[in-house]
Short mmCIF file of C-alpha atoms in Angstrom, two decimals:
data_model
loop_
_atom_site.label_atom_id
_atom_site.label_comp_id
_atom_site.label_asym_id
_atom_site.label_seq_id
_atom_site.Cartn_x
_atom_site.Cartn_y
_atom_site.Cartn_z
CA UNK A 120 6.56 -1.00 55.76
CA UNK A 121 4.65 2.18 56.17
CA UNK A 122 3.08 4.56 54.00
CA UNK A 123 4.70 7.52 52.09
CA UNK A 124 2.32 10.54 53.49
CA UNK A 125 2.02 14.32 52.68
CA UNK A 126 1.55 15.59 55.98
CA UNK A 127 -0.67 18.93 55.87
CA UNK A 128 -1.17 21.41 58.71
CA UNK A 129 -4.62 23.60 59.94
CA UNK A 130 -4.81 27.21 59.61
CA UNK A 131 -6.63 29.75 61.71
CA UNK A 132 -10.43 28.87 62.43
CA UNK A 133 -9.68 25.37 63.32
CA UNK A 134 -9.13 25.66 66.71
CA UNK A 135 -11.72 24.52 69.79
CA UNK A 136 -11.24 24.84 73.61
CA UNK A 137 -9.82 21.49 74.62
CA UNK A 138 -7.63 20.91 72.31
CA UNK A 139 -4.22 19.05 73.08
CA UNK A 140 -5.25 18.20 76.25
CA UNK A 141 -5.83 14.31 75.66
CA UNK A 142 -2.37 14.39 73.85
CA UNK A 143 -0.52 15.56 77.12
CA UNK A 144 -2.45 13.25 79.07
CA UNK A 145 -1.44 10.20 77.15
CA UNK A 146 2.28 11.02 75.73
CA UNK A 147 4.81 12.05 77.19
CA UNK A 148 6.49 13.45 74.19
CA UNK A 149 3.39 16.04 73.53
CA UNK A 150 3.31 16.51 77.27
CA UNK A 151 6.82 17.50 76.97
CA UNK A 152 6.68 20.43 73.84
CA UNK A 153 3.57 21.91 75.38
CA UNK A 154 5.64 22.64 78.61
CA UNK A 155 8.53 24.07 75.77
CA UNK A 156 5.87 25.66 74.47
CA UNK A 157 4.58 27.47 77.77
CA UNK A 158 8.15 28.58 79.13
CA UNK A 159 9.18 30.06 75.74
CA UNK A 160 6.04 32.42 75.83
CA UNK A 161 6.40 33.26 79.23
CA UNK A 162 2.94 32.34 80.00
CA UNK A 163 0.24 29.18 79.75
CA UNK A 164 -0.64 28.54 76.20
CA UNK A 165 -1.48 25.45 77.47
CA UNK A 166 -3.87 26.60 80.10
CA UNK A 167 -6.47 28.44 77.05
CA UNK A 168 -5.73 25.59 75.13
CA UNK A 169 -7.37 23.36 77.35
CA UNK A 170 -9.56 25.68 79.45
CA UNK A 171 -10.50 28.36 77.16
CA UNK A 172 -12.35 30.78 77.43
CA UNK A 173 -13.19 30.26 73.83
CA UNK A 174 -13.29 34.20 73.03
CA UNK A 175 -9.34 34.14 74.73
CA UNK A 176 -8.13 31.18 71.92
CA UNK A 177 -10.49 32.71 69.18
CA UNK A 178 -7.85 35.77 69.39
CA UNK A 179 -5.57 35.92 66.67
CA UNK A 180 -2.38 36.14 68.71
CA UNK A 181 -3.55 32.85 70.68
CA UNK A 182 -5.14 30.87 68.25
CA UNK A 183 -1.99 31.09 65.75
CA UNK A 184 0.68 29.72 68.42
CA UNK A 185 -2.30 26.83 69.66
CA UNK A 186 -2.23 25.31 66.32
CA UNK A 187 0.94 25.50 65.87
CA UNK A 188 1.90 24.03 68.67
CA UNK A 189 -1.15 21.37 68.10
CA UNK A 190 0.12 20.20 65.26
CA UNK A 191 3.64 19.69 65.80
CA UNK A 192 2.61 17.46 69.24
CA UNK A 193 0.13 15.55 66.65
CA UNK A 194 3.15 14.92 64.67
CA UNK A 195 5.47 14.27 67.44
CA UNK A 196 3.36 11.15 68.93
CA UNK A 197 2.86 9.87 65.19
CA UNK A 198 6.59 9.49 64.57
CA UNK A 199 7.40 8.19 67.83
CA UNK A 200 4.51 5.36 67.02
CA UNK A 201 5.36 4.78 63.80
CA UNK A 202 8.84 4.69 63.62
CA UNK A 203 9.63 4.64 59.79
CA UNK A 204 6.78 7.12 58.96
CA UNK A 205 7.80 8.36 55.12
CA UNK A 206 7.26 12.07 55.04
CA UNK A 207 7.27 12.60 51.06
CA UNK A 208 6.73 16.47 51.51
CA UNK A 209 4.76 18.49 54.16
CA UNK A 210 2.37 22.11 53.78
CA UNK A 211 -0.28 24.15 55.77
CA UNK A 212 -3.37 26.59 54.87
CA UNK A 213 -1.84 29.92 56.00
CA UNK A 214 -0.78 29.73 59.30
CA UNK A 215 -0.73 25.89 58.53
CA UNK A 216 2.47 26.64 55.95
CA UNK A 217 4.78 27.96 59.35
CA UNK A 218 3.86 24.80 61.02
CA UNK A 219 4.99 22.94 57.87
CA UNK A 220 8.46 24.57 58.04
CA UNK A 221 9.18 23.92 61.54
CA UNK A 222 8.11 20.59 61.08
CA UNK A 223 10.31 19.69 57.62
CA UNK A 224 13.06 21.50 60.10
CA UNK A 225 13.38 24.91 58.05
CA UNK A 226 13.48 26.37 61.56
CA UNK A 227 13.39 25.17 65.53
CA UNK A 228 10.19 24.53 67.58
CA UNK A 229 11.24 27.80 69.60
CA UNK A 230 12.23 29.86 66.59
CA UNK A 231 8.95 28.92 64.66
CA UNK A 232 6.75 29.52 68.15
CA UNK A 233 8.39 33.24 68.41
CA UNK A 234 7.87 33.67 64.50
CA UNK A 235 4.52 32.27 65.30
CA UNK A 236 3.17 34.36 68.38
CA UNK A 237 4.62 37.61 66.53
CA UNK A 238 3.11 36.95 63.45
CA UNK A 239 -0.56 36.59 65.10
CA UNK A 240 -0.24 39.63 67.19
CA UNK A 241 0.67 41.87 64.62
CA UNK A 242 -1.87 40.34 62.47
CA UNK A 243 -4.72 41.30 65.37
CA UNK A 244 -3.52 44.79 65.48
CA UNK A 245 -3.86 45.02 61.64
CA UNK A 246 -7.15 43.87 62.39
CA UNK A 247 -7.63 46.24 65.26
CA UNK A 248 -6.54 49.30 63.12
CA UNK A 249 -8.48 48.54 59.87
CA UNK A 250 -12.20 47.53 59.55
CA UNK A 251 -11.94 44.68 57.58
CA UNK A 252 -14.17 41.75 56.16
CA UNK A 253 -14.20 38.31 54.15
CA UNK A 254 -16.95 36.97 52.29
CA UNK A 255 -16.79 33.11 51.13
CA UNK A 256 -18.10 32.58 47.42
CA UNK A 257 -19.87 28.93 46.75
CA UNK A 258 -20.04 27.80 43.65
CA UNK A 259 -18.76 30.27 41.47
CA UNK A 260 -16.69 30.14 38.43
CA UNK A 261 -13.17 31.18 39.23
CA UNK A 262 -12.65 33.94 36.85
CA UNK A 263 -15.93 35.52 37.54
CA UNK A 264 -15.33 35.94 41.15
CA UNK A 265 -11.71 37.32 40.59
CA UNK A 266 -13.73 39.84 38.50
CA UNK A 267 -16.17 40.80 41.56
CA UNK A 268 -13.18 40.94 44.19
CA UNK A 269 -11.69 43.72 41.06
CA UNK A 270 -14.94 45.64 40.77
CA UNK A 271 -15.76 45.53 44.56
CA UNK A 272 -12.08 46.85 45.00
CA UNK A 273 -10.94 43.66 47.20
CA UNK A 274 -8.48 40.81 47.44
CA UNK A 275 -9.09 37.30 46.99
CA UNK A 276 -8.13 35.69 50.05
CA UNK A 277 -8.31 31.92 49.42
CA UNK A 278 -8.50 29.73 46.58
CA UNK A 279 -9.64 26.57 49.06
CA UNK A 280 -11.34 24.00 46.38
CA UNK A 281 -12.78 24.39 43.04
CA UNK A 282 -16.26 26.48 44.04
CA UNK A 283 -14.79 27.89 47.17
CA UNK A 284 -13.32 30.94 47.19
CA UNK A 285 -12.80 33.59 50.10
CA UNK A 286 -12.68 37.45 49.38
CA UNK A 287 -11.16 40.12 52.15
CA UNK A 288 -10.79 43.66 52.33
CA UNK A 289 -12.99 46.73 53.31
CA UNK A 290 -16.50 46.11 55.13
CA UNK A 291 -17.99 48.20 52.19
CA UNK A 292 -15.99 46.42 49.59
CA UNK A 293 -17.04 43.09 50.86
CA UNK A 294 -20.63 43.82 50.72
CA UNK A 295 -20.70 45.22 47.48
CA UNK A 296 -19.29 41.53 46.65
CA UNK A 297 -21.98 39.64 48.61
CA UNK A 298 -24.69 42.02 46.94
CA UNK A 299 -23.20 41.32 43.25
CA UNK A 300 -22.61 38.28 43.60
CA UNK A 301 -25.40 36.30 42.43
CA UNK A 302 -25.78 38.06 39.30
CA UNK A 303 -22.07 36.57 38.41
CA UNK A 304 -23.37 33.27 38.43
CA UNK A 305 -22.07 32.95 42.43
CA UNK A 306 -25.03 30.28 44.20
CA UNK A 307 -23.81 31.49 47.08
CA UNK A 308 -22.32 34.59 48.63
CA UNK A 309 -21.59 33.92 52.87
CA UNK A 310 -19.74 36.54 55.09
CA UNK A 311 -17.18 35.37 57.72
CA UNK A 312 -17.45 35.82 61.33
CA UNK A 313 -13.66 36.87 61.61
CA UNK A 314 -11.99 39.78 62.93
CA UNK A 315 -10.72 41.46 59.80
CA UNK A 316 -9.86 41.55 56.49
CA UNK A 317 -6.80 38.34 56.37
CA UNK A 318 -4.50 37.94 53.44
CA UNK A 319 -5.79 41.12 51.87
CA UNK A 320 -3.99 44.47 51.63
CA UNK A 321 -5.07 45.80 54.99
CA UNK A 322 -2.46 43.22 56.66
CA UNK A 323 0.31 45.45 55.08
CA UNK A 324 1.46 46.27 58.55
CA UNK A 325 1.74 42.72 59.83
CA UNK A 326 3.25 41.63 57.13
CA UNK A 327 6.39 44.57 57.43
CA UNK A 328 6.29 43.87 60.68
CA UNK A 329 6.84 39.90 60.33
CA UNK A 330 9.32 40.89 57.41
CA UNK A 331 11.55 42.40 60.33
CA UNK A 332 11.10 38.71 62.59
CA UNK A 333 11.94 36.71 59.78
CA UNK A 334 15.03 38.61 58.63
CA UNK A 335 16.61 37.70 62.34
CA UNK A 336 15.12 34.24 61.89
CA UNK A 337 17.97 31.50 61.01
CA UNK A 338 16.49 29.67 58.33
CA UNK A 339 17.38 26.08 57.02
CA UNK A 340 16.98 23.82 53.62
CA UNK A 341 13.66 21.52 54.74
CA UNK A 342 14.56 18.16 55.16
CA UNK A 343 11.18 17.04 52.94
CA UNK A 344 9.69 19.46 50.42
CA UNK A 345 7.22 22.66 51.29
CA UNK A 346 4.81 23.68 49.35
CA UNK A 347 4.15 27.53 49.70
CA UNK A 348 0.65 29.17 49.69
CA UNK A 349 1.86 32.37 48.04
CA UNK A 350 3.53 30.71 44.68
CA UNK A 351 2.14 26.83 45.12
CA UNK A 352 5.17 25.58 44.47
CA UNK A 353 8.10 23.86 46.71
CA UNK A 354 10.63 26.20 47.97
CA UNK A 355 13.64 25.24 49.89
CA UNK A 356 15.97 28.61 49.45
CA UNK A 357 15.94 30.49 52.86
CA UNK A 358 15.47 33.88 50.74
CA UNK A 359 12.07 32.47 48.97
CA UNK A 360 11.37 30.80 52.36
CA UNK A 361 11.24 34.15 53.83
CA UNK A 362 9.83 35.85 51.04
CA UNK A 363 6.60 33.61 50.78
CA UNK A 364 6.34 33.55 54.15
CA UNK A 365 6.15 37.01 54.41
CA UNK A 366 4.13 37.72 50.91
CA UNK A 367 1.37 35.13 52.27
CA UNK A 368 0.01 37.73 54.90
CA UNK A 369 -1.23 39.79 52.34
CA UNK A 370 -1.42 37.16 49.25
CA UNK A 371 -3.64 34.79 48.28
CA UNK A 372 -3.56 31.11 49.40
CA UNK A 373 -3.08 29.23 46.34
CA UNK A 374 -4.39 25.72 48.52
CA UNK A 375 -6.38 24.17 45.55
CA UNK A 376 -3.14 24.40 43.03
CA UNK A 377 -0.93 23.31 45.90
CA UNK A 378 -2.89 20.08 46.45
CA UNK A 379 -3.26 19.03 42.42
CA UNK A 380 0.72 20.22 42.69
CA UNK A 381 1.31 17.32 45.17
CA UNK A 382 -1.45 14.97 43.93
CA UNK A 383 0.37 14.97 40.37
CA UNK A 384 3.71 14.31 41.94
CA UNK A 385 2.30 11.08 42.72
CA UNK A 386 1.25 11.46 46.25
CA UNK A 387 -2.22 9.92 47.02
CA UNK A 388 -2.00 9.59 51.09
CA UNK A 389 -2.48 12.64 53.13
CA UNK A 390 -2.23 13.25 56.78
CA UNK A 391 -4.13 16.40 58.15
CA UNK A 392 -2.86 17.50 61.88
CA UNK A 393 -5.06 19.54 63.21
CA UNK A 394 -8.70 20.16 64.70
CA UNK A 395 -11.80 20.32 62.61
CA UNK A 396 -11.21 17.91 59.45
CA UNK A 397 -11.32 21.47 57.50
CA UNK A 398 -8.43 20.43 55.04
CA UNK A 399 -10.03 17.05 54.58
CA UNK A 400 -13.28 18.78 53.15
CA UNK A 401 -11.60 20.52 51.19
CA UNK A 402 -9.84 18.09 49.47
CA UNK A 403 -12.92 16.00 49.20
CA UNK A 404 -13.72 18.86 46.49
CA UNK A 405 -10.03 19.11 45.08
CA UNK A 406 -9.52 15.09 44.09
CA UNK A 407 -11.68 12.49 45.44
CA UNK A 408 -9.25 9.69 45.09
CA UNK A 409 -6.67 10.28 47.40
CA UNK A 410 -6.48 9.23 51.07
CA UNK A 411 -6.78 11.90 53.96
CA UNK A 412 -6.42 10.85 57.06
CA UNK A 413 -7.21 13.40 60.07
CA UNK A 414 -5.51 13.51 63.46
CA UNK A 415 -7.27 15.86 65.68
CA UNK A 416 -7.04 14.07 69.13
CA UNK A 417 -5.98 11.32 71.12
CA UNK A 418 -8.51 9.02 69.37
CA UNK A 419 -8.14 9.51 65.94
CA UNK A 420 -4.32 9.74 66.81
CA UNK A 421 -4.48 5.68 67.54
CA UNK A 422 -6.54 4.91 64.55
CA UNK A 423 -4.08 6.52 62.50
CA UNK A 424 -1.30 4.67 63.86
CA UNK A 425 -3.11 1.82 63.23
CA UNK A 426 -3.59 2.52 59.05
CA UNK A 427 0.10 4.00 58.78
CA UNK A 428 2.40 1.04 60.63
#
């Protein structure tokens, strides 16, 4: 009898040249969506995937639709090993929550791809059009750096583990942060190589212009429950569905109370799809005791097979 899992999904920053490529060499089932994947984009995903260059899948209209696409194949090849994998609920860091949806079946592979690909183009012309920052904040308290992201006039971007926290907005805004930072009791104030200012209000535009997508996207109840980033809470309503979806481009991602949310339902086995171990870390620093168990490649795709039959 297998495992009840949470599966969890990778946001943006995850991804690496190469990625997927083992998968369609060894099933046929992830062989199979990244050729869906390529003919409903009208071009080769696949191809950056696997060839790069890395500074073509670092773009934010690439890199969105790559993980995506990633970790649905990930997920594909684990059911079709593991035949009476328990899904107990499913959620994602940012772009991580759409993959969620489409895999709890909230929408299609195709739908969530052209939600997908929209959502990271308009998000790299928000970037283009605004010069934007993000600053990560180690080992701060949590009330003291929500103060700094107020008096630096900027949005607090993630809440990723207790003493991780990620600020975005203006350049000058986020160096004013960096610069006060220490005497708020911050050990460490780091800025982020990234191309602007995410889940902060200079997204505005992306997010009325994914508003528009979503409203013509047909949205079902998911078949296992998904935790949102924007409220950190399960929603299964397509007009909440929508409405976090949308809010989360220029909202904070709640992941820390997400996790405890799930963790305090009872779950204690976790199964991150996606490159990087990044949500694994993290919840090495939310709760210790629970399992996470990372599929990033063919590899660690069999070794998880292996723990969850």
């Amino acid at each position: 009898m297998s495992k009840k899992v949470v599966i969890l999904f990778s946001g943006q920053g995850a991804q690496k040249v190469g990625m997927g490529k083992d998968l369609v060499e060894a099933y046929s089932v992830a062989k199979e969506l990244f050729s869906k994947a390529d003919e409903a984009l009208g071009f080769s995903l696949s191809e950056i995937m696997f060839d790069g260059p890395d500074e073509e899948l670092t773009k934010t209209s690439r890199c969105q639709p790559a993980l995506y696409l990633h970790g649905l194949a990930c997920l594909a090849v684990l059911k079709e090993k593991v035949a009476d994998l328990k899904v107990t609920a499913a959620a994602g860091l940012s772009l991580g929550e759409f993959t969620a949806h489409a895999a709890a079946g909230t929408f299609s592979f195709e739908d969530g791809l052209n939600v997908v690909a929209q959502r990271g183009q308009f998000m790299e012309e928000a970037c283009e059009s605004t010069e934007g920052s993000m600053a990560a904040m180690i080992g701060g308290d949590e009330e003291a750096v929500k103060q700094l992201a107020a008096d630096s006039d900027v949005d607090v971007a993630n809440f990723n583990a207790p003493g991780q926290i990620v600020l975005s907005g203006t350049v000058e805004g986020i160096d004013k942060a960096v610069a006060g930072a220490k005497e708020r009791g911050i050990r460490m104030a780091k800025k982020l190589n990234v191309a602007g200012a995410y889940h902060s209000r200079l997204m505005q535009s992306a997010q009325d212009k994914l508003s528009a997508v979503l409203a013509d996207t047909e949205i079902a109840t998911p078949n296992v429950p998904v935790y949102c980033n924007f409220k950190a809470t399960q929603v299964a309503d397509a007009a909440e569905i929508r409405e976090t979806l949308e809010k989360q481009v220029t909202g904070s991602v709640r992941w820390t109370e997400s996790m405890q949310a799930l963790i305090a339902e009872g779950n204690t086995t976790f199964v991150e799809l996606g490159p990087g171990k990044v949500l694994a870390g993290l919840m090495g620093r939310i709760d210790k005791s629970v399992e996470v168990i990372s599929i990033e490649d063919a590899a660690s795709l069999e070794e998880a097979i292996q723990k969850l039959a």
